[in-house]
Amino acid sequence: MEPTVAPPAVTFEINPTDYQHWKLTVDGHVATLAMDVREDAGLRPHDYKLKLNSYDLGVDIELADILQRLRFEHPEVHAVVLTSLKPRIFCAGANIFMLGSSSHAFKVNFCKFTNETRLGMEDMSANSGIKFLAAVNGICAGGGYELALACDEILLVDDGSASVGLPETPLLGVLPGTGGLTRVVDKRKVRRDLADDFSTLTEGVRGKRAVEGRFVDAVFPTSKFQEGVARRAQELAAKSDRPASGPGITLGPLSPSVDGDTIQYKYVKGAIDRAKRTCELTVSAPDSPQPASADAYVAAGDSSWAVRAFREFDDALLRLRLNEPEIGTVIVRAVGDPEAVIAVDQVLHDDAAHWAVREITGLIRRTLKRMDLTSRSFFALIEPGNAFAGTLFELVLAADRAYMIDHPDEPNSIRLSVMNGGAYPMSNGLTRLQVRFLGEPDSIDKALTHDGPFDAQAALEAGLVFSAPDDIDWDDEVRMAIEARAAFSPDALTGMEANLRFAGPETMETKIFGRLTAWQNWIFQRPNAVGEKGALMTYGREGRPTFDFKRT
Amino acid sequence: MEPTVAPPAVTFEINPTDYQHWKLTVDGHVATLAMDVREDAGLRPHDYKLKLNSYDLGVDIELADILQRLRFEHPEVHAVVLTSLKPRIFCAGANIFMLGSSSHAFKVNFCKFTNETRLGMEDMSANSGIKFLAAVNGICAGGGYELALACDEILLVDDGSASVGLPETPLLGVLPGTGGLTRVVDKRKVRRDLADDFSTLTEGVRGKRAVEGRFVDAVFPTSKFQEGVARRAQELAAKSDRPASGPGITLGPLSPSVDGDTIQYKYVKGAIDRAKRTCELTVSAPDSPQPASADAYVAAGDSSWAVRAFREFDDALLRLRLNEPEIGTVIVRAVGDPEAVIAVDQVLHDDAAHWAVREITGLIRRTLKRMDLTSRSFFALIEPGNAFAGTLFELVLAADRAYMIDHPDEPNSIRLSVMNGGAYPMSNGLTRLQVRFLGEPDSIDKALTHDGPFDAQAALEAGLVFSAPDDIDWDDEVRMAIEARAAFSPDALTGMEANLRFAGPETMETKIFGRLTAWQNWIFQRPNAVGEKGALMTYGREGRPTFDFKRT
């Protein structure tokens, strides 16, 4: 039953000159980001047309790239107006024919990426001082409304036709899976009965009714819409603490070299072993002097290690997710001089309030979250010569397990920095150390205030690594752990890791990935959605869906 | 691929003389609840044998019944020791052959019920003053360990063989879905890497290692085990604020009369319309004087309205879930004298600290939670003569929508009581009013302090009902809403409701039903688990499972 169209290998880097679906204009402190999707420029143009500003992964990759550039390249931008260039259409949501013809794994990964991008907008509002205003100038349905929901405020034109809605359940038999249900009741705090009604309407709501239900913040007649949007955008921009002007940090291409199953960036290397279904992902510490201040970071542009290494790591994770579904286990290593990482950390900590440092830390924070949310098993291997220190030690904390060799002759140590104390919260709002030590909170401070590096025994005693075999046992223990992992059901591992990684509180963000996404993934497998007569498959074709009405 | 064995219609009432799988003995303030599952007494004895204290729904129905009787019939019981009468076996968990041969919907509902029962044990510990001690006297695997995890403490015999473990992922390709993963990291706060390792072991952990990982609280050598258990049980019992002795409230049979598609209890009536796929569930208010004090409640035994009506409502919900999967919409009505409900509420409020009142309120609270977690759409219909007041108004708040007729001639009103202010928190720890008014918290107090009943317009303005059509529109509006609901994908509705009903914070309880269960339901559909060569289907048979190793 599952569609067998192989998705094309996806790359996530894009040059602004190649944008096809979005127009960015900057006017003073306000940027306008307008959606104008090219129908014939989908990732699989023969399978679907991107009508009515519907989107596929390619459209969203552009959006994510633009957001990243706004953060780094445009410090003068304090507010973003999200709108559409199509008449009477804001955005029709994810393209149904794309979804219907995609594999289950692709659907799930597509939704994960789009969720991360929308959460990234909220992260910009909370952490970068860039506010978002949705200027909904036409029909705004499903994923279109979910995009608006990710904005700080939603303004709707009252022209008798423009509407917001979540018609997935009545039209397609699936959920609004890009945070829609969660944001309606948790972010906009719509009453549950109104949300229930809203989520079963095919036509959405318009005008005053949309305001009364809290679905949008305000409506304007057509004649006053542009003025209303402009005024509110200025007000939002005025709240920002971003600098009045640049220079920013221009993000050049990463240009990794790909050779067979190896991808080599400047600081990150990925090497796939298809027989073992593993990928070795190795991060190098800085190998040259790094900026000593926030201003020096701005001057260094995109060449600093912190910016470069984590852009690379992020890109590698995304390629792995989308293009290498059978590679189930990721072996993480860090190599080089740990003191060089600690030195970087000190600058990031000392100049934390500077806009550029804030963005760099944010990039690292979001990349680490991407790792937490990647449904692959991560094993960190800590060997002599490792650079797992401070920020790079977060990779160990994000891993499902860490093995550290306890070698009698070769010194092998790890170290923490001030950055492990709070700079990189997980989606649930806690640091990785806090989650790790939920049952022994004293261990957090003990680890953070520990004097100097930890050798393998000290790391084991401090609870910072899973196992510390000696040099005689090392090869066998690590090999057996990796082999055992590869033999388990990949689905059970996905579910197990999604539960064990996120102990402690839940937030709107984790609810989107935990509660909402898990249900959506379930529905994305049900014959009522993806069967031959399922709602997702029959949409737009002849005939109505046929449901098995048994409730589960 | 889905097994087509029709599950037998299940009844949830059971008489203690008919227990087959559990032995309850009471000695002073300590009860011992010993599992001794009869292999040949499963619900489908021809399809599977309940070996090694593995369980099916029938075993769990007995357990739930015993727990309910401990609450009501045994006020003198202050602590419960959960153990096994089988040598060297505590409990092997849910029966694999039962799971493998059950439909998806049955698996999901089975897990939901077992989860509710285990959460009910934690509810007893938190609210009834009855503590649980797991005395693990043998192999304790999967659902067996999950049962132990639901106890306040776990003691393990150190005999070289007894162990605790969650082998679902390595052995069966599914999750420990009865709260195991969540409780390991959230309740016992096991470090995530240790939990990861633990959840991939087929053989579990024993002795000191089990204590060090926080998987159990203590181990005892065989010779000291009974004494250690008895001592700790006494210590736990000493913490209770339950009365020293009875009398309790004996729970007699509900004995509903079933006539075709109608089930009639004393205060609850259920009537199924198969063509519309609806069930009308009507609760009657008290029709006779009710106990005026806690002591009078004890004297009244199981005949009081509060005890009887909610036992009946709970039973009706459970039958609906398991036996009537195609009935997607439940129409909830309450009839009779609303003042009679308000009078009951006043006594429950005034004597809230009394053990018996605490149990009655607890029964209502758990029944309402069962409704929140029932994957059917609930529409409350509020018509002249309705008894939606106070405690019964919680049924309106628990419904997905409430329609209230605004009749020009026939008075129609609802009213709140002090019991809507905090007596019945949802699984997420908030009251239904708090969740409803997350976006307008002032409305909570306004509703609670409102003087007298609300007519339809007042109820609509207060945000307490979804819609208040007049008598001319009523029939059409309600009919169309019910018809529309019946036409939607049942899976999308399940996912939608699971997201919209639980705005606000998450707790360990909601994580079990949201995050863990949603993932488990997903896995329960994957070919890697339930396909012909899936791990759940090949277990115990010849051959190893064959996995599609693509990660999702």
mmCIF file of C-alpha atoms in Angstrom, chain B residues 170-453:
data_model
loop_
_atom_site.group_PDB
_atom_site.id
_atom_site.type_symbol
_atom_site.label_atom_id
_atom_site.label_comp_id
_atom_site.label_asym_id
_atom_site.label_seq_id
_atom_site.Cartn_x
_atom_site.Cartn_y
_atom_site.Cartn_z
ATOM 1 C CA PRO B 170 14.914 -6.559 21.910
ATOM 2 C CA LEU B 171 12.498 -9.498 22.044
ATOM 3 C CA LEU B 172 9.280 -8.225 20.528
ATOM 4 C CA GLY B 173 10.038 -5.078 18.574
ATOM 5 C CA VAL B 174 7.512 -3.059 20.555
ATOM 6 C CA LEU B 175 7.649 -0.754 23.562
ATOM 7 C CA PRO B 176 6.997 -1.531 27.166
ATOM 8 C CA GLY B 177 3.687 0.260 26.689
ATOM 9 C CA THR B 178 2.184 0.145 30.142
ATOM 10 C CA GLY B 179 4.101 3.133 31.386
ATOM 11 C CA GLY B 180 7.415 1.327 31.681
ATOM 12 C CA LEU B 181 9.649 3.711 29.772
ATOM 13 C CA THR B 182 8.017 6.771 31.309
ATOM 14 C CA ARG B 183 8.155 5.471 34.871
ATOM 15 C CA VAL B 184 11.775 4.382 34.550
ATOM 16 C CA VAL B 185 12.988 7.863 33.650
ATOM 17 C CA ASP B 186 10.249 10.051 35.169
ATOM 18 C CA LYS B 187 9.166 8.250 38.330
ATOM 19 C CA ARG B 188 12.295 6.338 39.297
ATOM 20 C CA LYS B 189 14.447 8.937 37.548
ATOM 21 C CA VAL B 190 16.861 6.411 36.137
ATOM 22 C CA ARG B 191 19.611 8.052 34.095
ATOM 23 C CA ARG B 192 18.743 7.941 30.421
ATOM 24 C CA ASP B 193 21.794 5.971 29.305
ATOM 25 C CA LEU B 194 21.209 3.360 31.998
ATOM 26 C CA ALA B 195 17.542 3.246 31.011
ATOM 27 C CA ASP B 196 18.535 2.879 27.364
ATOM 28 C CA ASP B 197 20.783 -0.052 28.170
ATOM 29 C CA PHE B 198 18.214 -1.607 30.499
ATOM 30 C CA SER B 199 15.481 -1.396 27.866
ATOM 31 C CA THR B 200 17.565 -3.301 25.351
ATOM 32 C CA LEU B 201 18.498 -6.219 27.593
ATOM 33 C CA THR B 202 16.645 -9.486 27.107
ATOM 34 C CA GLU B 203 17.677 -10.858 30.461
ATOM 35 C CA GLY B 204 17.037 -7.897 32.780
ATOM 36 C CA VAL B 205 19.190 -6.992 35.758
ATOM 37 C CA ARG B 206 19.632 -8.705 39.082
ATOM 38 C CA GLY B 207 20.817 -8.067 42.612
ATOM 39 C CA LYS B 208 23.050 -5.121 43.445
ATOM 40 C CA ARG B 209 23.100 -3.862 39.862
ATOM 41 C CA ALA B 210 19.331 -3.439 39.971
ATOM 42 C CA VAL B 211 19.645 -1.297 43.090
ATOM 43 C CA GLU B 212 22.544 0.771 41.774
ATOM 44 C CA GLY B 213 20.628 1.624 38.604
ATOM 45 C CA ARG B 214 17.613 2.665 40.733
ATOM 46 C CA PHE B 215 15.513 -0.066 39.087
ATOM 47 C CA VAL B 216 14.545 -1.479 42.502
ATOM 48 C CA ASP B 217 14.773 -0.006 45.982
ATOM 49 C CA ALA B 218 16.471 -2.879 47.783
ATOM 50 C CA VAL B 219 17.493 -6.496 47.412
ATOM 51 C CA PHE B 220 17.450 -9.196 50.069
ATOM 52 C CA PRO B 221 18.952 -12.648 50.105
ATOM 53 C CA THR B 222 16.304 -15.361 49.922
ATOM 54 C CA SER B 223 16.552 -16.083 53.641
ATOM 55 C CA LYS B 224 15.823 -12.476 54.581
ATOM 56 C CA PHE B 225 13.343 -11.597 51.837
ATOM 57 C CA GLN B 226 10.041 -12.374 53.577
ATOM 58 C CA GLU B 227 11.149 -10.624 56.718
ATOM 59 C CA GLY B 228 12.366 -7.571 54.776
ATOM 60 C CA VAL B 229 9.117 -7.351 52.862
ATOM 61 C CA ALA B 230 7.013 -7.700 56.010
ATOM 62 C CA ARG B 231 8.996 -5.029 57.823
ATOM 63 C CA ARG B 232 8.822 -2.543 54.978
ATOM 64 C CA ALA B 233 5.110 -3.215 54.492
ATOM 65 C CA GLN B 234 4.508 -2.380 58.140
ATOM 66 C CA GLU B 235 6.506 0.831 57.780
ATOM 67 C CA LEU B 236 4.502 1.863 54.734
ATOM 68 C CA ALA B 237 1.230 0.972 56.440
ATOM 69 C CA ALA B 238 2.207 3.129 59.411
ATOM 70 C CA LYS B 239 2.220 6.192 57.145
ATOM 71 C CA SER B 240 -1.448 5.791 56.245
ATOM 72 C CA ASP B 241 -4.249 7.979 57.511
ATOM 73 C CA ARG B 242 -6.899 5.351 56.809
ATOM 74 C CA PRO B 243 -9.090 4.264 59.735
ATOM 75 C CA ALA B 244 -7.928 1.454 61.972
ATOM 76 C CA SER B 245 -10.967 -0.632 61.153
ATOM 77 C CA GLY B 246 -14.156 -0.861 59.121
ATOM 78 C CA PRO B 247 -16.945 -1.072 58.345
ATOM 79 C CA GLY B 248 -16.301 -0.476 54.678
ATOM 80 C CA ILE B 249 -18.644 -0.081 51.772
ATOM 81 C CA THR B 250 -19.335 -3.424 50.144
ATOM 82 C CA LEU B 251 -19.707 -3.241 46.382
ATOM 83 C CA GLY B 252 -22.556 -5.405 45.164
ATOM 84 C CA PRO B 253 -23.186 -6.305 41.543
ATOM 85 C CA LEU B 254 -24.470 -3.628 39.199
ATOM 86 C CA SER B 255 -26.616 -6.140 37.321
ATOM 87 C CA PRO B 256 -27.656 -3.980 34.411
ATOM 88 C CA SER B 257 -30.376 -5.350 32.180
ATOM 89 C CA VAL B 258 -29.356 -5.626 28.560
ATOM 90 C CA ASP B 259 -32.057 -5.628 25.956
ATOM 91 C CA GLY B 260 -30.804 -5.600 22.399
ATOM 92 C CA ASP B 261 -28.822 -2.412 22.019
ATOM 93 C CA THR B 262 -29.983 -0.908 25.290
ATOM 94 C CA ILE B 263 -28.315 -1.306 28.638
ATOM 95 C CA GLN B 264 -30.182 -0.123 31.708
ATOM 96 C CA TYR B 265 -28.536 0.347 35.066
ATOM 97 C CA LYS B 266 -30.209 2.003 38.040
ATOM 98 C CA TYR B 267 -28.978 5.538 37.232
ATOM 99 C CA VAL B 268 -27.358 5.129 33.834
ATOM 100 C CA LYS B 269 -28.887 4.088 30.568
ATOM 101 C CA GLY B 270 -27.060 3.413 27.335
ATOM 102 C CA ALA B 271 -28.840 3.113 24.004
ATOM 103 C CA ILE B 272 -26.971 2.399 20.795
ATOM 104 C CA ASP B 273 -28.146 3.487 17.372
ATOM 105 C CA ARG B 274 -26.087 1.381 14.988
ATOM 106 C CA ALA B 275 -27.173 3.195 11.851
ATOM 107 C CA LYS B 276 -25.983 6.516 13.245
ATOM 108 C CA ARG B 277 -23.069 4.904 15.103
ATOM 109 C CA THR B 278 -24.044 6.745 18.268
ATOM 110 C CA CYS B 279 -24.693 5.815 21.846
ATOM 111 C CA GLU B 280 -27.008 7.855 24.029
ATOM 112 C CA LEU B 281 -25.694 7.767 27.565
ATOM 113 C CA THR B 282 -28.105 9.212 30.098
ATOM 114 C CA VAL B 283 -27.358 9.690 33.781
ATOM 115 C CA SER B 284 -30.146 10.269 36.261
ATOM 116 C CA ALA B 285 -29.819 12.525 39.275
ATOM 117 C CA PRO B 286 -30.637 11.116 42.719
ATOM 118 C CA ASP B 287 -34.324 10.265 42.998
ATOM 119 C CA SER B 288 -34.345 9.659 46.727
ATOM 120 C CA PRO B 289 -32.813 11.284 49.805
ATOM 121 C CA GLN B 290 -29.044 10.853 49.838
ATOM 122 C CA PRO B 291 -26.701 10.450 52.816
ATOM 123 C CA ALA B 292 -26.242 13.701 54.691
ATOM 124 C CA SER B 293 -22.838 12.883 56.171
ATOM 125 C CA ALA B 294 -19.811 10.700 55.649
ATOM 126 C CA ASP B 295 -21.031 8.249 58.270
ATOM 127 C CA ALA B 296 -24.368 8.042 56.537
ATOM 128 C CA TYR B 297 -22.492 7.249 53.313
ATOM 129 C CA VAL B 298 -20.779 4.348 55.025
ATOM 130 C CA ALA B 299 -24.121 3.182 56.378
ATOM 131 C CA ALA B 300 -25.695 3.416 52.946
ATOM 132 C CA GLY B 301 -23.113 1.047 51.506
ATOM 133 C CA ASP B 302 -23.098 0.809 47.735
ATOM 134 C CA SER B 303 -26.644 2.108 47.359
ATOM 135 C CA SER B 304 -25.862 5.827 47.456
ATOM 136 C CA TRP B 305 -26.327 7.649 44.185
ATOM 137 C CA ALA B 306 -22.750 8.925 44.034
ATOM 138 C CA VAL B 307 -21.244 5.449 44.354
ATOM 139 C CA ARG B 308 -23.786 3.715 42.213
ATOM 140 C CA ALA B 309 -24.148 6.214 39.363
ATOM 141 C CA PHE B 310 -20.411 6.546 38.748
ATOM 142 C CA ARG B 311 -19.720 2.821 39.041
ATOM 143 C CA GLU B 312 -22.394 2.418 36.394
ATOM 144 C CA PHE B 313 -21.053 5.195 34.185
ATOM 145 C CA ASP B 314 -17.565 3.714 34.415
ATOM 146 C CA ASP B 315 -18.839 0.265 33.494
ATOM 147 C CA ALA B 316 -20.759 1.672 30.538
ATOM 148 C CA LEU B 317 -17.671 3.489 29.240
ATOM 149 C CA LEU B 318 -15.575 0.337 29.475
ATOM 150 C CA ARG B 319 -18.119 -1.812 27.666
ATOM 151 C CA LEU B 320 -18.399 0.815 24.965
ATOM 152 C CA ARG B 321 -14.639 0.967 24.492
ATOM 153 C CA LEU B 322 -14.054 -2.739 24.227
ATOM 154 C CA ASN B 323 -17.270 -4.100 22.801
ATOM 155 C CA GLU B 324 -18.585 -1.367 20.535
ATOM 156 C CA PRO B 325 -15.693 -0.053 18.430
ATOM 157 C CA GLU B 326 -17.942 1.245 15.656
ATOM 158 C CA ILE B 327 -19.966 3.498 17.919
ATOM 159 C CA GLY B 328 -18.036 6.707 17.443
ATOM 160 C CA THR B 329 -20.157 9.391 19.061
ATOM 161 C CA VAL B 330 -21.602 9.430 22.549
ATOM 162 C CA ILE B 331 -24.540 11.703 23.306
ATOM 163 C CA VAL B 332 -24.456 12.521 26.991
ATOM 164 C CA ARG B 333 -27.543 13.627 28.883
ATOM 165 C CA ALA B 334 -28.329 14.087 32.551
ATOM 166 C CA VAL B 335 -31.914 14.056 33.749
ATOM 167 C CA GLY B 336 -33.718 14.638 37.026
ATOM 168 C CA ASP B 337 -33.426 17.133 39.815
ATOM 169 C CA PRO B 338 -30.262 19.232 39.623
ATOM 170 C CA GLU B 339 -30.718 20.402 43.214
ATOM 171 C CA ALA B 340 -30.417 16.797 44.338
ATOM 172 C CA VAL B 341 -26.944 16.726 42.753
ATOM 173 C CA ILE B 342 -25.994 20.007 44.379
ATOM 174 C CA ALA B 343 -27.071 18.604 47.745
ATOM 175 C CA VAL B 344 -24.861 15.541 47.240
ATOM 176 C CA ASP B 345 -21.967 17.815 46.271
ATOM 177 C CA GLN B 346 -22.308 19.790 49.483
ATOM 178 C CA VAL B 347 -21.912 16.673 51.618
ATOM 179 C CA LEU B 348 -18.978 15.416 49.545
ATOM 180 C CA HIS B 349 -17.366 18.809 49.979
ATOM 181 C CA ASP B 350 -18.084 19.225 53.693
ATOM 182 C CA ASP B 351 -16.838 15.765 54.624
ATOM 183 C CA ALA B 352 -14.024 15.631 52.083
ATOM 184 C CA ALA B 353 -11.450 14.470 54.610
ATOM 185 C CA HIS B 354 -13.372 11.334 55.605
ATOM 186 C CA TRP B 355 -11.936 8.151 54.107
ATOM 187 C CA ALA B 356 -15.235 7.078 52.570
ATOM 188 C CA VAL B 357 -15.951 10.441 50.985
ATOM 189 C CA ARG B 358 -12.398 10.502 49.721
ATOM 190 C CA GLU B 359 -13.035 7.172 48.019
ATOM 191 C CA ILE B 360 -16.335 8.301 46.534
ATOM 192 C CA THR B 361 -14.780 11.472 45.145
ATOM 193 C CA GLY B 362 -11.868 9.391 43.894
ATOM 194 C CA LEU B 363 -14.235 7.036 42.077
ATOM 195 C CA ILE B 364 -15.873 9.997 40.365
ATOM 196 C CA ARG B 365 -12.500 11.565 39.550
ATOM 197 C CA ARG B 366 -11.175 8.376 37.970
ATOM 198 C CA THR B 367 -14.389 7.808 36.030
ATOM 199 C CA LEU B 368 -14.210 11.314 34.599
ATOM 200 C CA LYS B 369 -10.576 10.713 33.640
ATOM 201 C CA ARG B 370 -11.673 7.507 31.936
ATOM 202 C CA MET B 371 -14.091 9.614 29.917
ATOM 203 C CA ASP B 372 -11.332 12.116 29.001
ATOM 204 C CA LEU B 373 -9.269 9.197 27.760
ATOM 205 C CA THR B 374 -12.011 7.429 25.858
ATOM 206 C CA SER B 375 -11.391 7.735 22.144
ATOM 207 C CA ARG B 376 -14.984 8.527 21.208
ATOM 208 C CA SER B 377 -16.495 11.924 20.521
ATOM 209 C CA PHE B 378 -18.688 13.153 23.362
ATOM 210 C CA PHE B 379 -21.470 15.643 22.730
ATOM 211 C CA ALA B 380 -23.450 16.803 25.760
ATOM 212 C CA LEU B 381 -27.058 17.778 25.078
ATOM 213 C CA ILE B 382 -28.568 20.150 27.606
ATOM 214 C CA GLU B 383 -32.342 20.197 27.437
ATOM 215 C CA PRO B 384 -35.209 21.214 29.697
ATOM 216 C CA GLY B 385 -35.348 18.878 32.663
ATOM 217 C CA ASN B 386 -31.594 18.361 32.596
ATOM 218 C CA ALA B 387 -29.615 17.647 35.758
ATOM 219 C CA PHE B 388 -26.229 19.013 34.640
ATOM 220 C CA ALA B 389 -25.255 20.528 37.952
ATOM 221 C CA GLY B 390 -22.063 20.422 39.971
ATOM 222 C CA THR B 391 -20.500 16.982 39.706
ATOM 223 C CA LEU B 392 -22.726 16.073 36.772
ATOM 224 C CA PHE B 393 -21.684 19.293 35.028
ATOM 225 C CA GLU B 394 -18.211 17.765 34.807
ATOM 226 C CA LEU B 395 -19.708 15.519 32.105
ATOM 227 C CA VAL B 396 -20.406 18.663 30.097
ATOM 228 C CA LEU B 397 -16.890 19.941 30.709
ATOM 229 C CA ALA B 398 -15.442 16.572 29.705
ATOM 230 C CA ALA B 399 -17.455 16.529 26.477
ATOM 231 C CA ASP B 400 -15.954 17.718 23.214
ATOM 232 C CA ARG B 401 -18.935 19.986 22.728
ATOM 233 C CA ALA B 402 -22.071 20.912 24.625
ATOM 234 C CA TYR B 403 -25.299 22.073 22.988
ATOM 235 C CA MET B 404 -27.868 23.829 25.180
ATOM 236 C CA ILE B 405 -31.322 24.580 23.925
ATOM 237 C CA ASP B 406 -32.415 28.180 24.376
ATOM 238 C CA HIS B 407 -36.115 27.572 24.682
ATOM 239 C CA PRO B 408 -38.551 30.472 24.959
ATOM 240 C CA ASP B 409 -41.112 28.556 27.037
ATOM 241 C CA GLU B 410 -39.369 25.755 28.836
ATOM 242 C CA PRO B 411 -36.795 26.748 31.428
ATOM 243 C CA ASN B 412 -33.405 25.171 30.805
ATOM 244 C CA SER B 413 -30.463 25.820 33.043
ATOM 245 C CA ILE B 414 -27.179 24.474 34.318
ATOM 246 C CA ARG B 415 -25.412 25.193 37.567
ATOM 247 C CA LEU B 416 -21.993 24.746 39.069
ATOM 248 C CA SER B 417 -21.063 23.699 42.583
ATOM 249 C CA VAL B 418 -18.046 23.884 44.790
ATOM 250 C CA MET B 419 -17.075 20.477 43.419
ATOM 251 C CA ASN B 420 -16.273 22.020 40.021
ATOM 252 C CA GLY B 421 -13.582 24.088 41.700
ATOM 253 C CA GLY B 422 -10.993 21.414 42.324
ATOM 254 C CA ALA B 423 -12.406 18.037 43.330
ATOM 255 C CA TYR B 424 -11.898 16.362 39.979
ATOM 256 C CA PRO B 425 -8.576 17.273 38.384
ATOM 257 C CA MET B 426 -7.820 15.828 34.962
ATOM 258 C CA SER B 427 -4.729 13.693 34.336
ATOM 259 C CA ASN B 428 -2.768 16.865 33.663
ATOM 260 C CA GLY B 429 -3.420 18.140 37.170
ATOM 261 C CA LEU B 430 -5.793 20.955 36.165
ATOM 262 C CA THR B 431 -9.530 21.045 36.651
ATOM 263 C CA ARG B 432 -11.697 20.898 33.550
ATOM 264 C CA LEU B 433 -12.638 24.520 34.129
ATOM 265 C CA GLN B 434 -8.969 25.490 34.259
ATOM 266 C CA VAL B 435 -8.217 23.700 31.007
ATOM 267 C CA ARG B 436 -11.309 25.174 29.374
ATOM 268 C CA PHE B 437 -10.373 28.698 30.359
ATOM 269 C CA LEU B 438 -6.614 28.526 29.889
ATOM 270 C CA GLY B 439 -6.887 31.692 27.801
ATOM 271 C CA GLU B 440 -9.263 33.551 30.094
ATOM 272 C CA PRO B 441 -8.537 32.477 33.670
ATOM 273 C CA ASP B 442 -10.885 35.102 35.097
ATOM 274 C CA SER B 443 -13.777 33.148 33.664
ATOM 275 C CA ILE B 444 -13.133 30.316 36.126
ATOM 276 C CA ASP B 445 -13.938 32.291 39.241
ATOM 277 C CA LYS B 446 -16.710 34.114 37.481
ATOM 278 C CA ALA B 447 -18.386 30.818 36.680
ATOM 279 C CA LEU B 448 -17.792 29.360 40.138
ATOM 280 C CA THR B 449 -19.133 32.396 41.979
ATOM 281 C CA HIS B 450 -22.068 32.988 39.625
ATOM 282 C CA ASP B 451 -25.256 33.420 41.596
ATOM 283 C CA GLY B 452 -27.641 30.566 40.863
ATOM 284 C CA PRO B 453 -28.233 28.690 37.640
#
